[in-house]
Tab-separated table of C-alpha atoms in Angstrom:
chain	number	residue	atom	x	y	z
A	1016	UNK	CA	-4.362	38.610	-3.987
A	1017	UNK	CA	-1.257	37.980	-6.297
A	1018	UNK	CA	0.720	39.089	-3.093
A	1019	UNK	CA	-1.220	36.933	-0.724
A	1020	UNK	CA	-0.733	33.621	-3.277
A	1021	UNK	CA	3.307	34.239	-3.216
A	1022	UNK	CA	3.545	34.596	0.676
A	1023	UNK	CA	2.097	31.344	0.594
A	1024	UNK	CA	4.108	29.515	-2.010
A	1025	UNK	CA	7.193	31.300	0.211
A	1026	UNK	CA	5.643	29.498	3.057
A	1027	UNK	CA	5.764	25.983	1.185
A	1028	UNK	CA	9.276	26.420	-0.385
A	1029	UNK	CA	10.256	27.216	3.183
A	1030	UNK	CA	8.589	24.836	5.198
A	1031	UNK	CA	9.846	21.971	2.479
A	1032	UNK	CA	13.371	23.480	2.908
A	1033	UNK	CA	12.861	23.022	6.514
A	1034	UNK	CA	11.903	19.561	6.482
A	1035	UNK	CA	15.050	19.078	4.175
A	1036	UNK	CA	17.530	20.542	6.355
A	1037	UNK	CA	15.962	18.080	9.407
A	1038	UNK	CA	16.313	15.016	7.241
A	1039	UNK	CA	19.729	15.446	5.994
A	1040	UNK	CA	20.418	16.311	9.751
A	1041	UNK	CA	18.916	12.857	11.160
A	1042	UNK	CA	20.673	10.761	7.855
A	1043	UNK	CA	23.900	12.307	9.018
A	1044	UNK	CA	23.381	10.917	12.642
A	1045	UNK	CA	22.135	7.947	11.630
A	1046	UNK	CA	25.222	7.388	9.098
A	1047	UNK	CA	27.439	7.201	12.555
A	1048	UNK	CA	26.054	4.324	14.020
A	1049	UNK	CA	28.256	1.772	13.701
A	1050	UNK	CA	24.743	-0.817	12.773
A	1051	UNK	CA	23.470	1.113	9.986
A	1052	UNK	CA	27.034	1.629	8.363
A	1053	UNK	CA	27.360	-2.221	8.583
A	1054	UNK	CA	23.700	-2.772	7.072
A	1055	UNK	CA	24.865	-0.453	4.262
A	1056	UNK	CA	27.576	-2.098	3.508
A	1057	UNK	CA	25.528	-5.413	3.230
A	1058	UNK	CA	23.224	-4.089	1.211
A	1059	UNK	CA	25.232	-2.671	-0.793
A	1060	UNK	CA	27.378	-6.299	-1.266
A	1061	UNK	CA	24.705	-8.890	-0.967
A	1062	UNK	CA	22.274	-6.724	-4.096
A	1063	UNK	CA	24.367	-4.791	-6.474
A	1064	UNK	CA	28.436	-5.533	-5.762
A	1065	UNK	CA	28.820	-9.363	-5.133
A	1066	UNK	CA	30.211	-10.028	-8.754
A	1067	UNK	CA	32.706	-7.006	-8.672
A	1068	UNK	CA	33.995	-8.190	-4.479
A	1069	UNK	CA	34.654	-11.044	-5.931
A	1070	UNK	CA	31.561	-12.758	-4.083
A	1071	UNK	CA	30.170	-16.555	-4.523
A	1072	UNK	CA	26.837	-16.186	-4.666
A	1073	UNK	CA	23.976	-18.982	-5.244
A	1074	UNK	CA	21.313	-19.136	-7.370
A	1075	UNK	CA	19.018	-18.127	-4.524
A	1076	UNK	CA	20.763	-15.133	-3.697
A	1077	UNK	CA	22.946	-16.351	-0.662
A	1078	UNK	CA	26.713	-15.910	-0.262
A	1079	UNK	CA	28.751	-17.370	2.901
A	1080	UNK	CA	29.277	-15.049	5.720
A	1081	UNK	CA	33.055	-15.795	5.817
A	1082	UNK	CA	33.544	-14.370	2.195
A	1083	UNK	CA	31.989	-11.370	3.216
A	1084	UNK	CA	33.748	-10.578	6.544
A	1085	UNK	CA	36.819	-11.161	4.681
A	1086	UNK	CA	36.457	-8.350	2.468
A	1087	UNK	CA	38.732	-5.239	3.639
A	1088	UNK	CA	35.344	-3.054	4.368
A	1089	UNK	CA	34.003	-5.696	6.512
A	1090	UNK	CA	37.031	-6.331	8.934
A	1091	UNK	CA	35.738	-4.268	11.711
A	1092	UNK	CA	32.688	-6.221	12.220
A	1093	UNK	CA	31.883	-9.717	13.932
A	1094	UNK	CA	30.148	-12.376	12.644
A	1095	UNK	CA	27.984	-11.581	16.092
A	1096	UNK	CA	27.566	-8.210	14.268
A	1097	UNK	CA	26.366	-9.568	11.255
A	1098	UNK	CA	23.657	-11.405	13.167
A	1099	UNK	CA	22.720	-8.852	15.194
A	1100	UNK	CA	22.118	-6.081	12.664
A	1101	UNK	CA	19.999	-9.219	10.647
A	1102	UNK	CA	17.993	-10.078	13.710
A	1103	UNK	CA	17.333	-6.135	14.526
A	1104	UNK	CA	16.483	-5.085	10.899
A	1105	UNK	CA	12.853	-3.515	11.197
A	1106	UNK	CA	12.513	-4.589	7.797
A	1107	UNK	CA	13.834	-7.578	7.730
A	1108	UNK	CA	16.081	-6.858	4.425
A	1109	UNK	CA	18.363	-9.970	5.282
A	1110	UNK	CA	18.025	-13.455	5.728
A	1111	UNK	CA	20.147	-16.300	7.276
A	1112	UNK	CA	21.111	-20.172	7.065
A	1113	UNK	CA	23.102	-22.652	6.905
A	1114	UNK	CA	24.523	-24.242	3.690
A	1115	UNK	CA	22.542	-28.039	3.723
A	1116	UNK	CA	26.105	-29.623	2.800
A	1117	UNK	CA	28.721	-27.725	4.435
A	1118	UNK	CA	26.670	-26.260	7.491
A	1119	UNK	CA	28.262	-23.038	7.214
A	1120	UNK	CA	26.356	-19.947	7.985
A	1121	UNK	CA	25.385	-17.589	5.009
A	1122	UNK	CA	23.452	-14.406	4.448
A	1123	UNK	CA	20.898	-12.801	1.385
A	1124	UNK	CA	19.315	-10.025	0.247
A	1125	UNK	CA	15.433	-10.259	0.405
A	1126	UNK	CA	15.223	-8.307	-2.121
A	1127	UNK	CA	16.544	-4.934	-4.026
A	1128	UNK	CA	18.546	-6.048	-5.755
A	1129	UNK	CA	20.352	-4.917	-9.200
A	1130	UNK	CA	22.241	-8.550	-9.911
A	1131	UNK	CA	19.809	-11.234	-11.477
A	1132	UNK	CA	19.441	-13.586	-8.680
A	1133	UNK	CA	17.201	-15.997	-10.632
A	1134	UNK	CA	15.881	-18.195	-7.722
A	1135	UNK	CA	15.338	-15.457	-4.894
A	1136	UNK	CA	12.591	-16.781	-2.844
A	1137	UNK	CA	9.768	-14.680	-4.040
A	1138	UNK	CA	5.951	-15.534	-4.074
A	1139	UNK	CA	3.740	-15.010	-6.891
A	1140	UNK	CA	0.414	-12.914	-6.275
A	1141	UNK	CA	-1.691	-13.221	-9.523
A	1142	UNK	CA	-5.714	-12.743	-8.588
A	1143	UNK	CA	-6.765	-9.954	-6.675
A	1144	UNK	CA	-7.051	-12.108	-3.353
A	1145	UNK	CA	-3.367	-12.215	-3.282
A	1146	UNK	CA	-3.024	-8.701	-2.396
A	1147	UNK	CA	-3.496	-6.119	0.245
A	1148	UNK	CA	-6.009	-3.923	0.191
A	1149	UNK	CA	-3.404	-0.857	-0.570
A	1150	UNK	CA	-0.526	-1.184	-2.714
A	1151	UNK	CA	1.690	1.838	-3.243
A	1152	UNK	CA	4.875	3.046	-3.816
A	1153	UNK	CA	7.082	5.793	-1.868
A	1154	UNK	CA	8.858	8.787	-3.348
A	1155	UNK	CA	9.727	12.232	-2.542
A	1156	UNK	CA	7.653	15.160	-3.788
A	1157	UNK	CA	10.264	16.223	-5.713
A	1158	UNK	CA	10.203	13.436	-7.934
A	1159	UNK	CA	6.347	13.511	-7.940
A	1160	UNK	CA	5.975	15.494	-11.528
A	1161	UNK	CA	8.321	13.323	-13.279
A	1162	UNK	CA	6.784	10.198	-12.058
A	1163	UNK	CA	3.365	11.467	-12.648
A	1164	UNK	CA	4.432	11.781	-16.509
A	1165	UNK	CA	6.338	8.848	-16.982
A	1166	UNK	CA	5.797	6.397	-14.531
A	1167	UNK	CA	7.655	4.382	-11.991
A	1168	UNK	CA	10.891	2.809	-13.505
A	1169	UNK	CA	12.737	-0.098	-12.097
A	1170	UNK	CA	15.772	2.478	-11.583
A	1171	UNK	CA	18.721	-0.279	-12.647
A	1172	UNK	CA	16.934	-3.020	-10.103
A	1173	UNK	CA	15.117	-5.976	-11.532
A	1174	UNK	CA	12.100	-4.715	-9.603
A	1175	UNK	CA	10.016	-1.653	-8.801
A	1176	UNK	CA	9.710	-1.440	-4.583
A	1177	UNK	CA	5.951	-1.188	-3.842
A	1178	UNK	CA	4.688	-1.480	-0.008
A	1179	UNK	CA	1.814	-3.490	1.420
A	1180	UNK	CA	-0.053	-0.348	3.026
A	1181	UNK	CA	0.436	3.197	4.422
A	1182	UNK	CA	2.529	4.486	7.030
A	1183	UNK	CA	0.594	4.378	9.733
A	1184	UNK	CA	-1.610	1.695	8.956
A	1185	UNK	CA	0.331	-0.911	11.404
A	1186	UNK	CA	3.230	-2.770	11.563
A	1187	UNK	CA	6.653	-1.235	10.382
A	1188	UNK	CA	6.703	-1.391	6.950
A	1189	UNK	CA	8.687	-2.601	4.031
A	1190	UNK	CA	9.066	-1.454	1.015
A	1191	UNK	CA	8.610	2.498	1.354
A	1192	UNK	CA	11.403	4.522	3.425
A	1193	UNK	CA	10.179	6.754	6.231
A	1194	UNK	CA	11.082	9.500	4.295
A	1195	UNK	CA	8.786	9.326	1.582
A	1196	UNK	CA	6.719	12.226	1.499
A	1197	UNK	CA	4.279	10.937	-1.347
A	1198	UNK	CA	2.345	7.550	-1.678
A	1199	UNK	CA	1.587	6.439	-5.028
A	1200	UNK	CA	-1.152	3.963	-4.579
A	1201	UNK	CA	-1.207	1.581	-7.663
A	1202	UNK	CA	-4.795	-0.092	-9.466
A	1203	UNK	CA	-4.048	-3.257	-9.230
A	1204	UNK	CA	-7.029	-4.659	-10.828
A	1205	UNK	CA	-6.260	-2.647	-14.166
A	1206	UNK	CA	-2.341	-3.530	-14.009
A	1207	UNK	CA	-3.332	-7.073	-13.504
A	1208	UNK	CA	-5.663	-7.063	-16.504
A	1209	UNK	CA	-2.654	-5.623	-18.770
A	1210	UNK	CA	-0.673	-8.440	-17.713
A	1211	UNK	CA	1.871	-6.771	-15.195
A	1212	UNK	CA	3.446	-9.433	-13.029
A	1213	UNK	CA	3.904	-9.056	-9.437
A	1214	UNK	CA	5.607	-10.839	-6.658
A	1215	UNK	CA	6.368	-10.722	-2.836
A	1216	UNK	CA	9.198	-10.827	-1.368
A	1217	UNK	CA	10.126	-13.087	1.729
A	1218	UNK	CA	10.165	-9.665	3.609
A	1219	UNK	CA	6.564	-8.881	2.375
A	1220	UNK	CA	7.672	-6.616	-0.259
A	1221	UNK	CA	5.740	-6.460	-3.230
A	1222	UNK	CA	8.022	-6.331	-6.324
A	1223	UNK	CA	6.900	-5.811	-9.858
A	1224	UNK	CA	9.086	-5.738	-13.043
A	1225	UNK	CA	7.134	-3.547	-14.894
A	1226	UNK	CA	6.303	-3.618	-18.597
A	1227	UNK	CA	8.729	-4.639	-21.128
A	1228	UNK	CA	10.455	-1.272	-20.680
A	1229	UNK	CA	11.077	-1.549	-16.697
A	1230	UNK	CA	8.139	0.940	-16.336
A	1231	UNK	CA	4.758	0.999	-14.038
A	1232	UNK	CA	2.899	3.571	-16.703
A	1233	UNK	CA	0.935	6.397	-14.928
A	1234	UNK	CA	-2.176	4.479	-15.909
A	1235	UNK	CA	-1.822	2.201	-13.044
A	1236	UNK	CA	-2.083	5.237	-10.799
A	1237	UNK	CA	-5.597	5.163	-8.729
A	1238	UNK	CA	-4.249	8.262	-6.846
A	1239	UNK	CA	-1.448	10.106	-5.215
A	1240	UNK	CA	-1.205	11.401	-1.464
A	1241	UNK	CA	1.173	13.443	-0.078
A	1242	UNK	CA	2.074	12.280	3.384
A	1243	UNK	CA	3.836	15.356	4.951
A	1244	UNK	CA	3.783	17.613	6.283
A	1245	UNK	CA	-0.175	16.784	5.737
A	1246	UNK	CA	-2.118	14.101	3.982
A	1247	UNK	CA	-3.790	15.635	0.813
A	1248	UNK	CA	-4.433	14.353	-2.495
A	1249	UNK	CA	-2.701	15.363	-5.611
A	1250	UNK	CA	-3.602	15.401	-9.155
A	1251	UNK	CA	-2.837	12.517	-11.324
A	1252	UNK	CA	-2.673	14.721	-14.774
């Protein structure tokens, strides 16, 4: 028996390493194309670096596309670029317009971000009417036992990322990567009656800034699934 159990943990270790090896494999092709280098770069601008490029941005998060395109890291893309990785985003993770005085096109984070961008265009959801059905945030298994004893943490963000649903339930969907190989599926009801805020983002992300210590406690947990390489429940304690 003790035999049989450790062929099968060898199994798991080496089907996870597997899955590893794949993912790293697709990130590194995916890291070429010339789209998702540029939508890195803008994400990495428009919600963390904007102070330290040297950036003007508003109070609502937006900063004019000719600052940004003439940073040294942006000068081998277009302004057609710009628009055309915003317009293609699956996720919608970036947002145009024009300035109302000078008419000059400009460009924001939905959300993500680590600056305090105090007027970001986010909606309120405080009764339980507000909300999807499912509500749950995306991790790797890895980080599963750490999570499950301290909680979610805002990670240096002003917000903890939860999606609208489960893969697979419909549209593509913000606010959980397509790597995540765990859902952590949040009681809203009970977070709600403890007073935990939560917002959505213009991109339908559903943002929450925790307690007073940037946490989502483990007591807001309803359950945890693990997506891949099969859907099974894990244990909350």
């Amino acid at each position: 028996m003790a035999a049989a159990g450790s062929n099968v943990g060898e199994e798991v270790l080496q089907n996870s390493a597997r899955r590893e090896r794949k993912r790293r494999s697709r990130r590194r092709s995916r890291e070429q194309d010339p789209d998702v280098r540029l939508s890195k770069a803008l994400s990495y601008a428009l919600r963390h670096g904007a102070e330290n490029l040297g950036l003007h941005m508003s109070s609502d998060g937006f900063v004019d596309m000719g600052e940004i395109l003439r940073l040294p890291q942006f000068k081998a893309w277009s302004e057609e670029d710009v628009k055309r990785v915003v317009e293609t985003n699956e996720k919608q993770r970036f947002a145009l317009c024009r300035h109302p005085s000078s008419g000059r096109l400009q460009i924001r984070a939905n959300q993500g971000h680590s600056l305090q961008v105090p007027e970001l265009e986010l909606t309120p959801l405080q009764t339980l009417q507000d909300f999807p059905e499912t509500v749950a945030h995306g991790t790797l298994l890895r980080h599963w036992p750490a999570i499950r004893q301290r909680g979610l943490s805002r990670m240096g963000r002003t917000h903890i990322h939860l999606a609208p649903g489960l893969p697979g339930e419909g549209a593509v969907l913000s606010g959980m990567r397509n790597s995540s190989e765990v859902a952590i599926i949040i009681d809203i009801p009970k977070a709600l009656a403890d007073g935990i805020s939560f917002s959505r983002s213009a991109n339908g992300v559903i943002l929450t800034p925790g307690n007073a210590d940037g946490l989502l406690l483990p007591r807001y947990f309803s359950r945890a699934l693990q997506l891949q390489p099969r859907r099974s429940l894990l244990p909350l304690e």
